[in-house]
GROMACS .gro file of C-alpha atoms in nm:
model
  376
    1UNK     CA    1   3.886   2.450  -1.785
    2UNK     CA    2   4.162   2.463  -1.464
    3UNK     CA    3   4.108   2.134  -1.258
    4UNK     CA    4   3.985   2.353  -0.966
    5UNK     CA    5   3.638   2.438  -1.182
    6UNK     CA    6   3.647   2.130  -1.315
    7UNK     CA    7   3.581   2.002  -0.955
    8UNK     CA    8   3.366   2.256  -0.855
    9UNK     CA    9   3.107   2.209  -1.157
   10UNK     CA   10   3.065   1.833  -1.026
   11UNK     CA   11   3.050   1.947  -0.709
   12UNK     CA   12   2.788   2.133  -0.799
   13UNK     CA   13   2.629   1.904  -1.056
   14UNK     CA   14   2.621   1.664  -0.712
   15UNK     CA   15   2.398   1.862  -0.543
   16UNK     CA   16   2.185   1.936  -0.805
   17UNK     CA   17   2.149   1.565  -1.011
   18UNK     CA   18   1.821   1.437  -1.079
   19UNK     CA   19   1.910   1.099  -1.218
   20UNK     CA   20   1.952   0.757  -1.007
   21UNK     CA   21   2.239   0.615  -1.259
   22UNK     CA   22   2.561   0.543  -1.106
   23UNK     CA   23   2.793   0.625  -1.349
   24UNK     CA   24   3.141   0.529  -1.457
   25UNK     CA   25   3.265   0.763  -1.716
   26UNK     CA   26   3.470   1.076  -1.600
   27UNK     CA   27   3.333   1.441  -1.503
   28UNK     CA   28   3.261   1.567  -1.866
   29UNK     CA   29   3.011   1.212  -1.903
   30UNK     CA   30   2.843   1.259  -1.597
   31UNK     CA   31   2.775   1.631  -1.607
   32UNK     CA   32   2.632   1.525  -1.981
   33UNK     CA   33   2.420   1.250  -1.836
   34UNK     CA   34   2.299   1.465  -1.506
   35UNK     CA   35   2.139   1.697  -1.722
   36UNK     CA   36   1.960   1.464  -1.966
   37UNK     CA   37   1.809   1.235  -1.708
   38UNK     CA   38   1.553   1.350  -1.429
   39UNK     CA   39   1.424   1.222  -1.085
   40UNK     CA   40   1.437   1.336  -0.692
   41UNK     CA   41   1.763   1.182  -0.629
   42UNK     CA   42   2.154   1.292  -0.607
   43UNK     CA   43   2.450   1.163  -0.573
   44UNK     CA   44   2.744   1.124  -0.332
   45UNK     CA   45   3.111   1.188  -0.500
   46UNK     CA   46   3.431   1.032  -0.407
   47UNK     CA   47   3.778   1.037  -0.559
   48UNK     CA   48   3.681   0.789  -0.839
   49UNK     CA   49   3.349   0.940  -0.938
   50UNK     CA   50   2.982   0.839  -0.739
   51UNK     CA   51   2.946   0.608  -0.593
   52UNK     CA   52   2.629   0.636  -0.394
   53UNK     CA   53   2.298   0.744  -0.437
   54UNK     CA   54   2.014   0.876  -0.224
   55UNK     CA   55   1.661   0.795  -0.205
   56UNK     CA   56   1.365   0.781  -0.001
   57UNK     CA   57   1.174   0.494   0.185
   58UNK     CA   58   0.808   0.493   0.348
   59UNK     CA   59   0.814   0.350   0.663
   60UNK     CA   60   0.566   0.179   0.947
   61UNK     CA   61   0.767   0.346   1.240
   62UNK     CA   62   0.512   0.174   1.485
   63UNK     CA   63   0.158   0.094   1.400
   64UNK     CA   64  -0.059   0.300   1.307
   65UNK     CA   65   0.244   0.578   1.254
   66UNK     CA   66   0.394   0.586   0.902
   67UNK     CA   67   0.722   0.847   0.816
   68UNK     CA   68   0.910   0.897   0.472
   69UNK     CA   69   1.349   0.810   0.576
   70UNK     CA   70   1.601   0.868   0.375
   71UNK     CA   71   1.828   0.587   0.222
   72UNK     CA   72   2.117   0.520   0.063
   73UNK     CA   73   2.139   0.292  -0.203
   74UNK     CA   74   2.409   0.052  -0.241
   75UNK     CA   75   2.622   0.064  -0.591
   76UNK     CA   76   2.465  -0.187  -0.825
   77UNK     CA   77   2.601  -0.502  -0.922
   78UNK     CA   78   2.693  -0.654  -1.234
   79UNK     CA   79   2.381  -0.822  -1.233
   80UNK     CA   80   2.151  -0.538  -1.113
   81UNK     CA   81   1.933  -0.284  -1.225
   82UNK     CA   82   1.873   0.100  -1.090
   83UNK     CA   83   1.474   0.157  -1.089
   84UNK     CA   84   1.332   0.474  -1.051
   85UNK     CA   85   0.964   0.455  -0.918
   86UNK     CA   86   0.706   0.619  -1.140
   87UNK     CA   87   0.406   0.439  -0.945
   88UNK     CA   88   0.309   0.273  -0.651
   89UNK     CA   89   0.014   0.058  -0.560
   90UNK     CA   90  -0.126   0.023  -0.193
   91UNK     CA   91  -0.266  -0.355  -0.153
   92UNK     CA   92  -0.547  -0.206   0.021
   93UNK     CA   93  -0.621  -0.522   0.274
   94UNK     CA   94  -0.287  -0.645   0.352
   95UNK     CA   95  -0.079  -0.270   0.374
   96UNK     CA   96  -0.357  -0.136   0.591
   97UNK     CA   97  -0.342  -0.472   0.793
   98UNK     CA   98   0.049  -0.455   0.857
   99UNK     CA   99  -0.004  -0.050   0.918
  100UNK     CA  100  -0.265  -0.124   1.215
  101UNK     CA  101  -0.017  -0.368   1.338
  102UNK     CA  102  -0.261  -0.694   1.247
  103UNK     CA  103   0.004  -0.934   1.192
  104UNK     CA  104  -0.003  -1.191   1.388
  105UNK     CA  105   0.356  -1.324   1.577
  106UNK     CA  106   0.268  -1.667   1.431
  107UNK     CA  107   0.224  -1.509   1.049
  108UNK     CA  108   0.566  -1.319   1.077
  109UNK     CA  109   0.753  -1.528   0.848
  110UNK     CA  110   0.526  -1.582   0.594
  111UNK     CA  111   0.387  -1.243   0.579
  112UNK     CA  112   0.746  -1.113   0.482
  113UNK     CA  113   0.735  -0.900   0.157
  114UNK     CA  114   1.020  -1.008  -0.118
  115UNK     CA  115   1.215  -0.721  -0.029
  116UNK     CA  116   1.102  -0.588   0.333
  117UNK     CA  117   1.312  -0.410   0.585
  118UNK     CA  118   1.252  -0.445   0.928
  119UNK     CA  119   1.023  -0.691   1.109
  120UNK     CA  120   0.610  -0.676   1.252
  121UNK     CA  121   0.516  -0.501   1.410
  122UNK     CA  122   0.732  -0.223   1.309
  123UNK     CA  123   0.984  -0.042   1.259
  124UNK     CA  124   0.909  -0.221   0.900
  125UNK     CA  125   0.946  -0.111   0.529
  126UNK     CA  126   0.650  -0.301   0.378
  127UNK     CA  127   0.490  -0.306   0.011
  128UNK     CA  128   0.480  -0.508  -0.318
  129UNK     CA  129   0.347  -0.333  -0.622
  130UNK     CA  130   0.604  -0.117  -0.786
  131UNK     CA  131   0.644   0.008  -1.137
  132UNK     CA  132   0.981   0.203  -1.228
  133UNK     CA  133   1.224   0.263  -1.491
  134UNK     CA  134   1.531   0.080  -1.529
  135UNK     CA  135   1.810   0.360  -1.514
  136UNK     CA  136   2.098   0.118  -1.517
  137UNK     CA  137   2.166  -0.238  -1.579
  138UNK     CA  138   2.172  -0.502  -1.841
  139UNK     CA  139   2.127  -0.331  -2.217
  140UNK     CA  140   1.815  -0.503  -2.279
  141UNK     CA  141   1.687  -0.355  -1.990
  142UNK     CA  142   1.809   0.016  -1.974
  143UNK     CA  143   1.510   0.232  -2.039
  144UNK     CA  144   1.250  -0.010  -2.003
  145UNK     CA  145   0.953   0.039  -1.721
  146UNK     CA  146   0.933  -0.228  -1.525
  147UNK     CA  147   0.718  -0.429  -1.256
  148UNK     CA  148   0.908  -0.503  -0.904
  149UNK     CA  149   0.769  -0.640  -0.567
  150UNK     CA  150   0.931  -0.403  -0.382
  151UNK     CA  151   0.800  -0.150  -0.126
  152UNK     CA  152   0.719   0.205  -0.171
  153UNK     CA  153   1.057   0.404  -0.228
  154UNK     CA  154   1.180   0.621  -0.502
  155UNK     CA  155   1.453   0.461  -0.668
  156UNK     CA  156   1.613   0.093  -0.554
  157UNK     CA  157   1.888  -0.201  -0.645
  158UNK     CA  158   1.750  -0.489  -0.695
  159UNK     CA  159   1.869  -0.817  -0.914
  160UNK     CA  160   1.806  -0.838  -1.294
  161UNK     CA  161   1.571  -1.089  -1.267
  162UNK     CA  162   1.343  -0.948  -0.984
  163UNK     CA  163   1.188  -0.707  -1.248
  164UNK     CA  164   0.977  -0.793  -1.478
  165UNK     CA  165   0.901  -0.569  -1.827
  166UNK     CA  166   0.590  -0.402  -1.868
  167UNK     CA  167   0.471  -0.435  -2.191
  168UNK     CA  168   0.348  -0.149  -2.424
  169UNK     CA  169   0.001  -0.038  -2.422
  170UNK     CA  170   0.015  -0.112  -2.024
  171UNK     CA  171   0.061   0.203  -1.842
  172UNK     CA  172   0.255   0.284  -1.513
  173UNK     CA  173  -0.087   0.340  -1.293
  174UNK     CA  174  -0.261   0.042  -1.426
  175UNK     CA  175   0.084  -0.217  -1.423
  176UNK     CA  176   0.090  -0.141  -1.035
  177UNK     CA  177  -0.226  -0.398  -1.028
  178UNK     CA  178   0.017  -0.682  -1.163
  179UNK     CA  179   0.079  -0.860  -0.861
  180UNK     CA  180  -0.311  -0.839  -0.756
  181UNK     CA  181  -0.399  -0.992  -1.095
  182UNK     CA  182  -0.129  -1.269  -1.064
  183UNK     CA  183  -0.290  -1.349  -0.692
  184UNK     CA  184  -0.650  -1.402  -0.919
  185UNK     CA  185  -0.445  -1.611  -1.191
  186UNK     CA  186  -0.346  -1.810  -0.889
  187UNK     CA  187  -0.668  -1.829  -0.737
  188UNK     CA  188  -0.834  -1.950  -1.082
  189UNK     CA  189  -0.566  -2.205  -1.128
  190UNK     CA  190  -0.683  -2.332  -0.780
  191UNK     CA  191  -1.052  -2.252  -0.837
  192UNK     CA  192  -1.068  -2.402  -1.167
  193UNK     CA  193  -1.358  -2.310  -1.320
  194UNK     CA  194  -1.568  -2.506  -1.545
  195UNK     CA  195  -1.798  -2.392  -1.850
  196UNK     CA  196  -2.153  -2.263  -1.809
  197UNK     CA  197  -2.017  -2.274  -1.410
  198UNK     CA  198  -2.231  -2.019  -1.230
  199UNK     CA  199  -1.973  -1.814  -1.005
  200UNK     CA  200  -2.008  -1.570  -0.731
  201UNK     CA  201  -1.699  -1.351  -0.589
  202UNK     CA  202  -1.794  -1.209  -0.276
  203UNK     CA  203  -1.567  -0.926  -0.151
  204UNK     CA  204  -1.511  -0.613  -0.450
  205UNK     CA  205  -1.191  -0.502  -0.340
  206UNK     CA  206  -0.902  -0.499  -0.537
  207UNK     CA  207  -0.847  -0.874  -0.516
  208UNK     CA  208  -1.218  -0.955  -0.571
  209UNK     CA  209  -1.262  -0.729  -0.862
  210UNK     CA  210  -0.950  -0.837  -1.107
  211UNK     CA  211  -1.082  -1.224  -0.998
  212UNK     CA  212  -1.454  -1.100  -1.157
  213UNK     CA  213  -1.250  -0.944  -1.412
  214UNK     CA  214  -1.061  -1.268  -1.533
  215UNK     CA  215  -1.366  -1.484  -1.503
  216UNK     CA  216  -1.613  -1.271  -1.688
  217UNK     CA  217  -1.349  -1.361  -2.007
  218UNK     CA  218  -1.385  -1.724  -2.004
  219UNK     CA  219  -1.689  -1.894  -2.198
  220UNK     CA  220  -2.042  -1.954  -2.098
  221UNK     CA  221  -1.914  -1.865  -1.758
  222UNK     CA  222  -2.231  -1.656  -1.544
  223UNK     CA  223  -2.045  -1.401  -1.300
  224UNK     CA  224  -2.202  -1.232  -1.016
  225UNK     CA  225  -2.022  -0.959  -0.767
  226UNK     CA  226  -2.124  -0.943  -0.431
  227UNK     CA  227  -2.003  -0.656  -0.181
  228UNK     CA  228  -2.164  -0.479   0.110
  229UNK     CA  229  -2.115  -0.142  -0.042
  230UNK     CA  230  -2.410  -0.034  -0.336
  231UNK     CA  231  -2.128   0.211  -0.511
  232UNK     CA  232  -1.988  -0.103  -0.605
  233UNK     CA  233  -2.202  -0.160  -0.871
  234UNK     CA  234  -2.010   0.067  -1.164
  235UNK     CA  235  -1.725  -0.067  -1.079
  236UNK     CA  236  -1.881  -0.439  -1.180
  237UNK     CA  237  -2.038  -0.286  -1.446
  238UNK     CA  238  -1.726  -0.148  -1.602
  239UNK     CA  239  -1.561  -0.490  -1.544
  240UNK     CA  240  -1.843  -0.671  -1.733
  241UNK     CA  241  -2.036  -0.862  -1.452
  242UNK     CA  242  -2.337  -0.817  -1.254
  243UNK     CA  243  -2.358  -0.681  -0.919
  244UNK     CA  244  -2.592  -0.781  -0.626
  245UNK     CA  245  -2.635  -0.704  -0.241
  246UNK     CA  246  -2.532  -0.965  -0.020
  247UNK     CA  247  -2.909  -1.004   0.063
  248UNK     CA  248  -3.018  -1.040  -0.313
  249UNK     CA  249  -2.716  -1.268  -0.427
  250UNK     CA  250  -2.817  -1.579  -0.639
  251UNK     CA  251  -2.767  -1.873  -0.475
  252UNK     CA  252  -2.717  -2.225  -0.622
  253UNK     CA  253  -2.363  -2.130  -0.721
  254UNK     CA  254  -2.147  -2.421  -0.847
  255UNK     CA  255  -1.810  -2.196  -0.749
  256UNK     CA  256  -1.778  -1.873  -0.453
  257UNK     CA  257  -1.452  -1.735  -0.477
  258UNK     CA  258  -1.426  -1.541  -0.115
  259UNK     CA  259  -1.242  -1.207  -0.083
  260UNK     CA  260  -1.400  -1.024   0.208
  261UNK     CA  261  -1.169  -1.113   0.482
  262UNK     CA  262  -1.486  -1.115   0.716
  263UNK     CA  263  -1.655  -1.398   0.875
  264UNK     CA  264  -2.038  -1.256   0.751
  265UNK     CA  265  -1.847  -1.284   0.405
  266UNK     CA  266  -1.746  -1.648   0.406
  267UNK     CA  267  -2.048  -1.738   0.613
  268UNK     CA  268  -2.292  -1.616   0.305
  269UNK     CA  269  -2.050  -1.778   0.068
  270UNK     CA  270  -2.136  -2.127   0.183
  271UNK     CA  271  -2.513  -2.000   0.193
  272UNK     CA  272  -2.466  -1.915  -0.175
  273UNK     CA  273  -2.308  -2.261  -0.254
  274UNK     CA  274  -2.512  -2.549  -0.454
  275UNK     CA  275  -2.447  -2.928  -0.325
  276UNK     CA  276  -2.044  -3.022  -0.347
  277UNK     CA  277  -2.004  -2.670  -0.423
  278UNK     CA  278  -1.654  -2.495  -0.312
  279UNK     CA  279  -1.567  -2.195  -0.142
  280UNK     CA  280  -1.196  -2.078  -0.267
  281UNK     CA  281  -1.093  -1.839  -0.002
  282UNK     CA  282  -0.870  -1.572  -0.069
  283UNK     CA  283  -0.862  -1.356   0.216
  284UNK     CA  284  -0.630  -1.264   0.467
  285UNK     CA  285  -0.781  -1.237   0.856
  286UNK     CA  286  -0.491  -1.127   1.026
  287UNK     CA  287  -0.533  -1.161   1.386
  288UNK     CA  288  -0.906  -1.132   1.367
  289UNK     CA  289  -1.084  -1.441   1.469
  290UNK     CA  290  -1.315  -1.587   1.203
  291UNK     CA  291  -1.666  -1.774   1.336
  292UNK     CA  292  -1.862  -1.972   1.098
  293UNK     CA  293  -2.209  -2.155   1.175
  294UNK     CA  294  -2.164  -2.468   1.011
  295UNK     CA  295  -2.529  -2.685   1.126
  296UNK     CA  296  -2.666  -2.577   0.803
  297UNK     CA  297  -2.626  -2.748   0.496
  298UNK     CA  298  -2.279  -2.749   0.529
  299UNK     CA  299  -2.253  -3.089   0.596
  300UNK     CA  300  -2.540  -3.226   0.417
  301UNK     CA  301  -2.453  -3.062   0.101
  302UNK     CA  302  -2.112  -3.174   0.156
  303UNK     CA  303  -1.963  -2.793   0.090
  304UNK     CA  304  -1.602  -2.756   0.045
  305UNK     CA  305  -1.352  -2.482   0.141
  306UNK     CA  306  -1.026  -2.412   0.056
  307UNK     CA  307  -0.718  -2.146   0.052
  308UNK     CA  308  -0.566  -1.976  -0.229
  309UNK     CA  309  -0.261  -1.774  -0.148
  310UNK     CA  310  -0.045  -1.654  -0.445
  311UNK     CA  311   0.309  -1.708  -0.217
  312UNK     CA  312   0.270  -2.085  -0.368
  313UNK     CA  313   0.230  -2.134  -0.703
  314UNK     CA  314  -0.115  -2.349  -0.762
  315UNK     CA  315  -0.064  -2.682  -0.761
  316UNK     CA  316  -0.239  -2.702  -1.144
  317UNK     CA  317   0.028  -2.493  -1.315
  318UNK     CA  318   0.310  -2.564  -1.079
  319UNK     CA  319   0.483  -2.865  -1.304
  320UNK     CA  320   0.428  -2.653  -1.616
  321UNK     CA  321   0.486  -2.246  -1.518
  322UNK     CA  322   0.715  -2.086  -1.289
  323UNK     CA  323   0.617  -1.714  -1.043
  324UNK     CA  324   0.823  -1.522  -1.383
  325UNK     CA  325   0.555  -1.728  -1.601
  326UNK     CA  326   0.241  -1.664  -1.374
  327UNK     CA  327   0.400  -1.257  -1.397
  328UNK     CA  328   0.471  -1.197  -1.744
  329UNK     CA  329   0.066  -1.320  -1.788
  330UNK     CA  330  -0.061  -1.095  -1.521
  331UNK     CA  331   0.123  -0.788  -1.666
  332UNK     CA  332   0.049  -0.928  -2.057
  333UNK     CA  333  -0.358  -0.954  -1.933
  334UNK     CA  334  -0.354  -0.609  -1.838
  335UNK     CA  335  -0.381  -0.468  -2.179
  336UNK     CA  336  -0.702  -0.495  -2.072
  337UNK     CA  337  -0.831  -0.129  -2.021
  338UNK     CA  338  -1.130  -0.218  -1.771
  339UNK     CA  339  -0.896  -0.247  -1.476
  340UNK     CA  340  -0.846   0.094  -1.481
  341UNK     CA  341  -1.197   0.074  -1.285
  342UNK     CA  342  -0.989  -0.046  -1.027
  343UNK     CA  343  -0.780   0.273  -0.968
  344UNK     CA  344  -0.987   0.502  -0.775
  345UNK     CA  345  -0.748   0.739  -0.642
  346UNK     CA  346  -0.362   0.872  -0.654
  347UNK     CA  347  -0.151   1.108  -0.416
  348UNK     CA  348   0.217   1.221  -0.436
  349UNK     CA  349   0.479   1.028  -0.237
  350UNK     CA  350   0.536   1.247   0.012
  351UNK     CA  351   0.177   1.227   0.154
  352UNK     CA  352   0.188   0.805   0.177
  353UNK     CA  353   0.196   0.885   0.556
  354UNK     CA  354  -0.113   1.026   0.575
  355UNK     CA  355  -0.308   0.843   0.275
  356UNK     CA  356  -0.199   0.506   0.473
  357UNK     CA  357  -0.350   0.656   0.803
  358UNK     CA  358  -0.661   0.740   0.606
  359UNK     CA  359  -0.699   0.415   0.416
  360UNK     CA  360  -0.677   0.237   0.780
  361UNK     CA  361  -0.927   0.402   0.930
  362UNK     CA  362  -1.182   0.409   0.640
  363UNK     CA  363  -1.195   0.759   0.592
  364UNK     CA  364  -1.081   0.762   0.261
  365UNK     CA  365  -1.250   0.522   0.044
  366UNK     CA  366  -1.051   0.338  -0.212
  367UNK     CA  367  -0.956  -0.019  -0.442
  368UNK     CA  368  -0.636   0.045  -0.560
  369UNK     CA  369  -0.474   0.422  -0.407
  370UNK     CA  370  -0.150   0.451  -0.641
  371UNK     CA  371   0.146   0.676  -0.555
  372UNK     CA  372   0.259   0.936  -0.774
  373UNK     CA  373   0.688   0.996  -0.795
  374UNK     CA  374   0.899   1.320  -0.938
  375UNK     CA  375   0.892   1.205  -1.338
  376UNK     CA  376   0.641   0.967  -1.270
   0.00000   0.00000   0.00000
């Protein structure tokens, strides 16, 4: 083959590549690997082979305005890995909280995802459940899907150790709910539950649920689900626990772990609480203003409430587990086939801009809304 066809077949293989690999060996390599390996993405040639690769972002342009850009990755590192998204997870609360612009000015810093672009209220790149196969990197983790807090986008660079390996069994859809179900590891750690403990979780969103979830495993413990909504009740029932009204929850409880983000939510919680009982709150409020009426037996009963917020690492596993220990036993406890409950919902990538508009007005109804990718 002359060198001029030579250069026009990788030309052409440029335009047409499907793979997110950067690679190193010479045309005849490349052209080999470009046609094994598939995904939306292509790549940008120079004199010494690629050395760039495109992808595509979702991005809060202002709130309540989301738009899909296109970026260009940089050429990994030594140390890094290639991921191509298979599936993303919306965190219901929090994403539809940053895409209404919610965020308080004080909450800026601490609300910042691992890897966000872009600052509250927008233009920002926001998001933190991602599952994706390693297309380049270290050998032990070439081909291996993967869980990465990183935003929705359909291939990134990110260090070795940000990922963390899904194991078999656990499929892309349901490993998107890893970082929900560490945030209810935490949240237990905190809690602390006892045995025989009578618990309530008020709030059946995604948080809520996989906290229900972990407690109706552990011994003699009685779980109860409260949430405003009546459809609510399969989903408990799939996750093994009852289900009750806010109105015909059992009170007496010895533990209320609180995921509504409302006021009326926290304010039955400590109606539901038996003397020196504890609320372990959970939600985010944004910039909403919470009121509580606290001349009941709030003092009397000498009621307790506290925050759990998975950024720290609970105090009772802190001197014995690291956030990569607190991971690999979310993603390892989703073996567990009932949190599929939680996934009520998927749409392809390039509609995120609308599904996020829907989700934030309440017009489509949803726990965990996962993202669909080319090869995904």
């Amino acid at each position: 083959m002359s060198k001029a066809r030579s250069a026009a077949r990788i030309r052409a293989l440029a335009r047409t590549a499907t793979t997110a690999i950067a690679f190193r060996e010479g045309p005849a390599q490349a052209a080999e690997q470009a046609s094994l390996r598939g995904g939306p993405f292509g790549y940008k040639f120079g004199k010494v082979g690629p050395v760039q690769v495109d992808a595509h972002a979702f991005w809060l342009r202002a709130p309540g305005c989301g738009e899909i850009r296109p970026v260009t990755l940089p050429q990994p590192g030594r140390d890094e890995v290639v991921v191509r998204t298979l599936r993303s997870g919306i965190s219901r609360g929090t994403e539809t909280l940053v895409f209404a612009g919610g965020v308080p000015p004080s909450q800026h810093a601490a609300m910042r995802a691992p890897y966000q672009e872009g600052d509250f209220p927008g233009p920002v790149k926001y998001g933190y459940l991602n599952v994706g196969l390693v297309e380049q990197g270290p050998a032990e983790l070439r081909g291996r899907t993967v869980f990465c807090l990183y935003p929705h986008q359909t291939a990134y660079v990110v260090p070795a150790r940000a990922v963390a390996v899904v194991p078999q069994g656990v499929p892309p859809a349901r490993a998107v709910l890893a970082g929900t179900v560490e945030t209810a590891i935490n949240a237990l750690w905190d809690a602390a539950p006892l045995l025989g403990d009578r618990v309530t979780v008020v709030g059946a969103g995604m948080v809520g649920c996989c906290v229900a979830r972990l407690l109706s495993r552990f011994p003699g413990v009685q779980v109860e689900l409260v949430d405003i909504h009546a459809g609510r009740a399969d989903v408990a029932t799939a996750l093994g626990v009852r289900f009750a009204l806010p109105a015909d929850a059992g009170d007496g409880r010895d533990l209320i772990v609180h995921a509504s983000a409302t006021s009326s939510g926290l304010q039955r919680s400590l109606e539901l609480l038996a003397a020196e009982g504890t609320v372990i709150d959970l939600s985010w409020y944004g910039d909403s203003e919470v009121r509580l009426s606290l001349g009941g037996a709030f003092h009397s009963g000498r009621l307790g409430i506290r925050a759990s917020q998975v950024s720290t690492l609970s105090p009772a596993g802190a001197g014995r587990r690291t956030r990569a220990d607190r991971l690999a036993l979310a993603l390892d406890l989703l073996r567990d086939g009932a949190f599929d409950a939680l996934l009520t919902g998927q749409s392809s990538f390039s509609e995120l801009p609308d599904v996020m508009a829907r989700l934030a007005a309440g017009s489509l109804s949803a726990l965990c809304h996962t993202i669909t990718y080319d090869g995904g």
